[in-house]
Amino acid sequence: MSQRGEPRRVQSYDGELGAAVARAQEGDEAAFAVAYRIVQPGLLGYLRGLVGNDAEDVASDAWLEIARDLGRFKGDGAGFRGWTATIARHRALDHLRRQKVRPRATGLESDVLDLPGAHSTYDQAMESLSTEHALELVAQLPRDQAEAVLLRVVVGLDGPAAARALGKRPGAVRTAAHRGLKRLARLLGAEGVTDEDPRTLGESR
């Protein structure tokens, strides 16, 4: 079966992840491997959106830091995903600075953000976001939108956690993520998007 629905399920692993992290902090290497298997797919997708083909190398650097500082982490499974995403983001930004590369901005005009239609932004974009093609399209979004979409949808962070990772206000991240998803839906060939779906980007209640 395809993993296209994986972003929808990512938060369901938080209980298992939190337990694994707690055991890993006590020296259980197998538990650390469990935590890695749960977190790595989303983290790698996020990094691919930031650094492209260098994502594996940047992820490796991030996991070295995560393993080194694991004893200092305090929190649950959702908190661990946010913490690892923050570390990965710092490593990615360091990499981009070294390479003197900046994420590309899209040339789309702002009017594509207001397209009418009956299809849900969430459903249109989430359906395809885990594909390599969609990640390539995310890289074409303005940087703030790309990062917000990747953190909220691919990594599975809620609004406050994504905001902490980016050092921004939750409202600003929600807006950037929603605009990014609308642009992404347009790029993916959606015939229309709407603002009506309250589940946009897995908003926590």
GROMACS .gro file of C-alpha atoms in nm:
model
  205
    1MET     CA    1   0.000   0.000   0.000
    2SER     CA    2   0.114   0.353  -0.077
    3GLN     CA    3   0.230   0.580   0.202
    4ARG     CA    4   0.037   0.877   0.064
    5GLY     CA    5  -0.179   0.884   0.376
    6GLU     CA    6   0.118   0.878   0.611
    7PRO     CA    7   0.111   1.251   0.699
    8ARG     CA    8  -0.245   1.207   0.820
    9ARG     CA    9  -0.135   0.935   1.062
   10VAL     CA   10   0.191   1.080   1.185
   11GLN     CA   11   0.049   1.215   1.510
   12SER     CA   12  -0.102   0.877   1.598
   13TYR     CA   13   0.247   0.751   1.678
   14ASP     CA   14   0.311   1.008   1.950
   15GLY     CA   15   0.232   0.771   2.238
   16GLU     CA   16   0.466   0.503   2.109
   17LEU     CA   17   0.728   0.767   2.029
   18GLY     CA   18   0.715   0.922   2.376
   19ALA     CA   19   0.759   0.582   2.540
   20ALA     CA   20   1.050   0.497   2.310
   21VAL     CA   21   1.224   0.827   2.382
   22ALA     CA   22   1.187   0.776   2.757
   23ARG     CA   23   1.347   0.432   2.731
   24ALA     CA   24   1.620   0.563   2.501
   25GLN     CA   25   1.708   0.828   2.758
   26GLU     CA   26   1.771   0.542   3.000
   27GLY     CA   27   2.019   0.387   2.758
   28ASP     CA   28   1.795   0.152   2.559
   29GLU     CA   29   1.949   0.151   2.210
   30ALA     CA   30   1.662  -0.051   2.061
   31ALA     CA   31   1.418   0.214   2.184
   32PHE     CA   32   1.626   0.485   2.017
   33ALA     CA   33   1.601   0.287   1.694
   34VAL     CA   34   1.221   0.281   1.733
   35ALA     CA   35   1.217   0.659   1.783
   36TYR     CA   36   1.437   0.700   1.476
   37ARG     CA   37   1.207   0.487   1.259
   38ILE     CA   38   0.904   0.689   1.364
   39VAL     CA   39   1.059   1.034   1.319
   40GLN     CA   40   1.298   0.989   1.027
   41PRO     CA   41   1.050   0.971   0.734
   42GLY     CA   42   0.889   1.305   0.818
   43LEU     CA   43   1.220   1.464   0.909
   44LEU     CA   44   1.374   1.351   0.580
   45GLY     CA   45   1.078   1.486   0.384
   46TYR     CA   46   1.116   1.821   0.560
   47LEU     CA   47   1.488   1.833   0.483
   48ARG     CA   48   1.433   1.738   0.119
   49GLY     CA   49   1.216   2.045   0.091
   50LEU     CA   50   1.498   2.259   0.231
   51VAL     CA   51   1.820   2.113   0.091
   52GLY     CA   52   1.709   1.876  -0.185
   53ASN     CA   53   1.944   1.587  -0.259
   54ASP     CA   54   2.161   1.669   0.043
   55ALA     CA   55   1.879   1.576   0.281
   56GLU     CA   56   2.028   1.241   0.382
   57ASP     CA   57   2.360   1.400   0.480
   58VAL     CA   58   2.193   1.680   0.673
   59ALA     CA   59   1.965   1.430   0.847
   60SER     CA   60   2.268   1.227   0.952
   61ASP     CA   61   2.426   1.537   1.105
   62ALA     CA   62   2.100   1.617   1.281
   63TRP     CA   63   2.069   1.267   1.428
   64LEU     CA   64   2.424   1.283   1.563
   65GLU     CA   65   2.325   1.597   1.752
   66ILE     CA   66   1.993   1.444   1.860
   67ALA     CA   67   2.171   1.138   1.999
   68ARG     CA   68   2.432   1.350   2.173
   69ASP     CA   69   2.179   1.579   2.341
   70LEU     CA   70   1.901   1.325   2.404
   71GLY     CA   71   1.952   1.336   2.780
   72ARG     CA   72   1.862   1.704   2.784
   73PHE     CA   73   1.530   1.660   2.608
   74LYS     CA   74   1.219   1.698   2.821
   75GLY     CA   75   0.875   1.631   2.679
   76ASP     CA   76   0.641   1.381   2.513
   77GLY     CA   77   0.633   1.227   2.166
   78ALA     CA   78   0.493   1.538   1.998
   79GLY     CA   79   0.754   1.747   2.177
   80PHE     CA   80   1.028   1.517   2.053
   81ARG     CA   81   0.916   1.559   1.693
   82GLY     CA   82   0.926   1.935   1.739
   83TRP     CA   83   1.268   1.921   1.906
   84THR     CA   84   1.417   1.704   1.631
   85ALA     CA   85   1.268   1.928   1.361
   86THR     CA   86   1.429   2.233   1.522
   87ILE     CA   87   1.769   2.062   1.527
   88ALA     CA   88   1.727   1.946   1.167
   89ARG     CA   89   1.631   2.297   1.059
   90HIS     CA   90   1.942   2.445   1.218
   91ARG     CA   91   2.161   2.188   1.042
   92ALA     CA   92   1.984   2.260   0.711
   93LEU     CA   93   2.034   2.635   0.746
   94ASP     CA   94   2.401   2.578   0.829
   95HIS     CA   95   2.429   2.364   0.516
   96LEU     CA   96   2.264   2.628   0.299
   97ARG     CA   97   2.493   2.896   0.435
   98ARG     CA   98   2.796   2.682   0.355
   99GLN     CA   99   2.666   2.613   0.005
  100LYS     CA  100   2.555   2.973  -0.041
  101VAL     CA  101   2.221   2.843  -0.166
  102ARG     CA  102   1.885   2.998  -0.098
  103PRO     CA  103   1.550   2.822  -0.151
  104ARG     CA  104   1.388   2.933  -0.475
  105ALA     CA  105   1.082   3.157  -0.464
  106THR     CA  106   0.786   3.089  -0.688
  107GLY     CA  107   0.685   3.333  -0.958
  108LEU     CA  108   0.314   3.276  -0.899
  109GLU     CA  109   0.113   3.589  -0.842
  110SER     CA  110  -0.086   3.637  -0.523
  111ASP     CA  111  -0.417   3.600  -0.704
  112VAL     CA  112  -0.377   3.222  -0.709
  113LEU     CA  113  -0.434   3.231  -0.334
  114ASP     CA  114  -0.798   3.326  -0.384
  115LEU     CA  115  -0.919   3.071  -0.635
  116PRO     CA  116  -1.283   2.968  -0.576
  117GLY     CA  117  -1.393   2.607  -0.594
  118ALA     CA  118  -1.540   2.308  -0.414
  119HIS     CA  119  -1.226   2.111  -0.339
  120SER     CA  120  -1.055   2.120  -0.002
  121THR     CA  121  -0.704   2.262   0.018
  122TYR     CA  122  -0.620   2.000   0.280
  123ASP     CA  123  -0.743   1.702   0.077
  124GLN     CA  124  -0.598   1.820  -0.253
  125ALA     CA  125  -0.249   1.885  -0.121
  126MET     CA  126  -0.227   1.615   0.146
  127GLU     CA  127  -0.321   1.348  -0.108
  128SER     CA  128   0.002   1.403  -0.297
  129LEU     CA  129   0.239   1.571  -0.055
  130SER     CA  130   0.438   1.259   0.034
  131THR     CA  131   0.543   1.206  -0.327
  132GLU     CA  132   0.883   1.314  -0.455
  133HIS     CA  133   0.718   1.533  -0.718
  134ALA     CA  134   0.518   1.720  -0.457
  135LEU     CA  135   0.828   1.780  -0.246
  136GLU     CA  136   0.994   1.928  -0.553
  137LEU     CA  137   0.696   2.159  -0.592
  138VAL     CA  138   0.713   2.260  -0.225
  139ALA     CA  139   1.068   2.377  -0.290
  140GLN     CA  140   0.921   2.629  -0.536
  141LEU     CA  141   0.713   2.796  -0.267
  142PRO     CA  142   0.835   3.106  -0.084
  143ARG     CA  143   1.058   2.989   0.199
  144ASP     CA  144   0.821   3.075   0.485
  145GLN     CA  145   0.536   2.888   0.317
  146ALA     CA  146   0.749   2.587   0.225
  147GLU     CA  147   0.882   2.544   0.577
  148ALA     CA  148   0.539   2.586   0.734
  149VAL     CA  149   0.383   2.327   0.501
  150LEU     CA  150   0.665   2.078   0.557
  151LEU     CA  151   0.660   2.112   0.935
  152ARG     CA  152   0.282   2.098   0.967
  153VAL     CA  153   0.206   1.830   0.708
  154VAL     CA  154   0.519   1.618   0.658
  155VAL     CA  155   0.667   1.631   1.009
  156GLY     CA  156   0.319   1.648   1.164
  157LEU     CA  157   0.377   1.932   1.410
  158ASP     CA  158   0.084   2.128   1.546
  159GLY     CA  159   0.071   2.507   1.511
  160PRO     CA  160   0.252   2.602   1.835
  161ALA     CA  161   0.527   2.340   1.783
  162ALA     CA  162   0.586   2.451   1.424
  163ALA     CA  163   0.596   2.812   1.540
  164ARG     CA  164   0.858   2.728   1.804
  165ALA     CA  165   1.071   2.547   1.545
  166LEU     CA  166   1.056   2.849   1.314
  167GLY     CA  167   1.080   3.113   1.586
  168LYS     CA  168   0.752   3.273   1.474
  169ARG     CA  169   0.402   3.333   1.608
  170PRO     CA  170   0.155   3.044   1.561
  171GLY     CA  171  -0.081   3.268   1.365
  172ALA     CA  172   0.191   3.360   1.118
  173VAL     CA  173   0.280   2.995   1.069
  174ARG     CA  174  -0.083   2.895   1.017
  175THR     CA  175  -0.124   3.167   0.755
  176ALA     CA  176   0.198   3.073   0.576
  177ALA     CA  177   0.105   2.704   0.580
  178HIS     CA  178  -0.244   2.767   0.444
  179ARG     CA  179  -0.117   2.992   0.167
  180GLY     CA  180   0.152   2.738   0.085
  181LEU     CA  181  -0.101   2.456   0.061
  182LYS     CA  182  -0.320   2.663  -0.169
  183ARG     CA  183  -0.028   2.734  -0.397
  184LEU     CA  184   0.074   2.370  -0.382
  185ALA     CA  185  -0.277   2.256  -0.472
  186ARG     CA  186  -0.260   2.489  -0.771
  187LEU     CA  187   0.077   2.351  -0.876
  188LEU     CA  188  -0.049   1.995  -0.838
  189GLY     CA  189  -0.321   2.073  -1.090
  190ALA     CA  190  -0.619   2.116  -0.858
  191GLU     CA  191  -0.906   2.281  -1.039
  192GLY     CA  192  -1.018   2.473  -0.733
  193VAL     CA  193  -0.944   2.513  -0.365
  194THR     CA  194  -1.133   2.655  -0.072
  195ASP     CA  195  -1.077   2.786   0.277
  196GLU     CA  196  -1.362   2.578   0.420
  197ASP     CA  197  -1.186   2.277   0.570
  198PRO     CA  198  -1.124   2.337   0.944
  199ARG     CA  199  -0.879   2.047   0.955
  200THR     CA  200  -0.625   2.234   0.747
  201LEU     CA  201  -0.278   2.103   0.829
  202GLY     CA  202  -0.398   1.893   1.119
  203GLU     CA  203  -0.479   2.187   1.343
  204SER     CA  204  -0.485   2.067   1.701
  205ARG     CA  205  -0.793   2.137   1.904
   0.00000   0.00000   0.00000
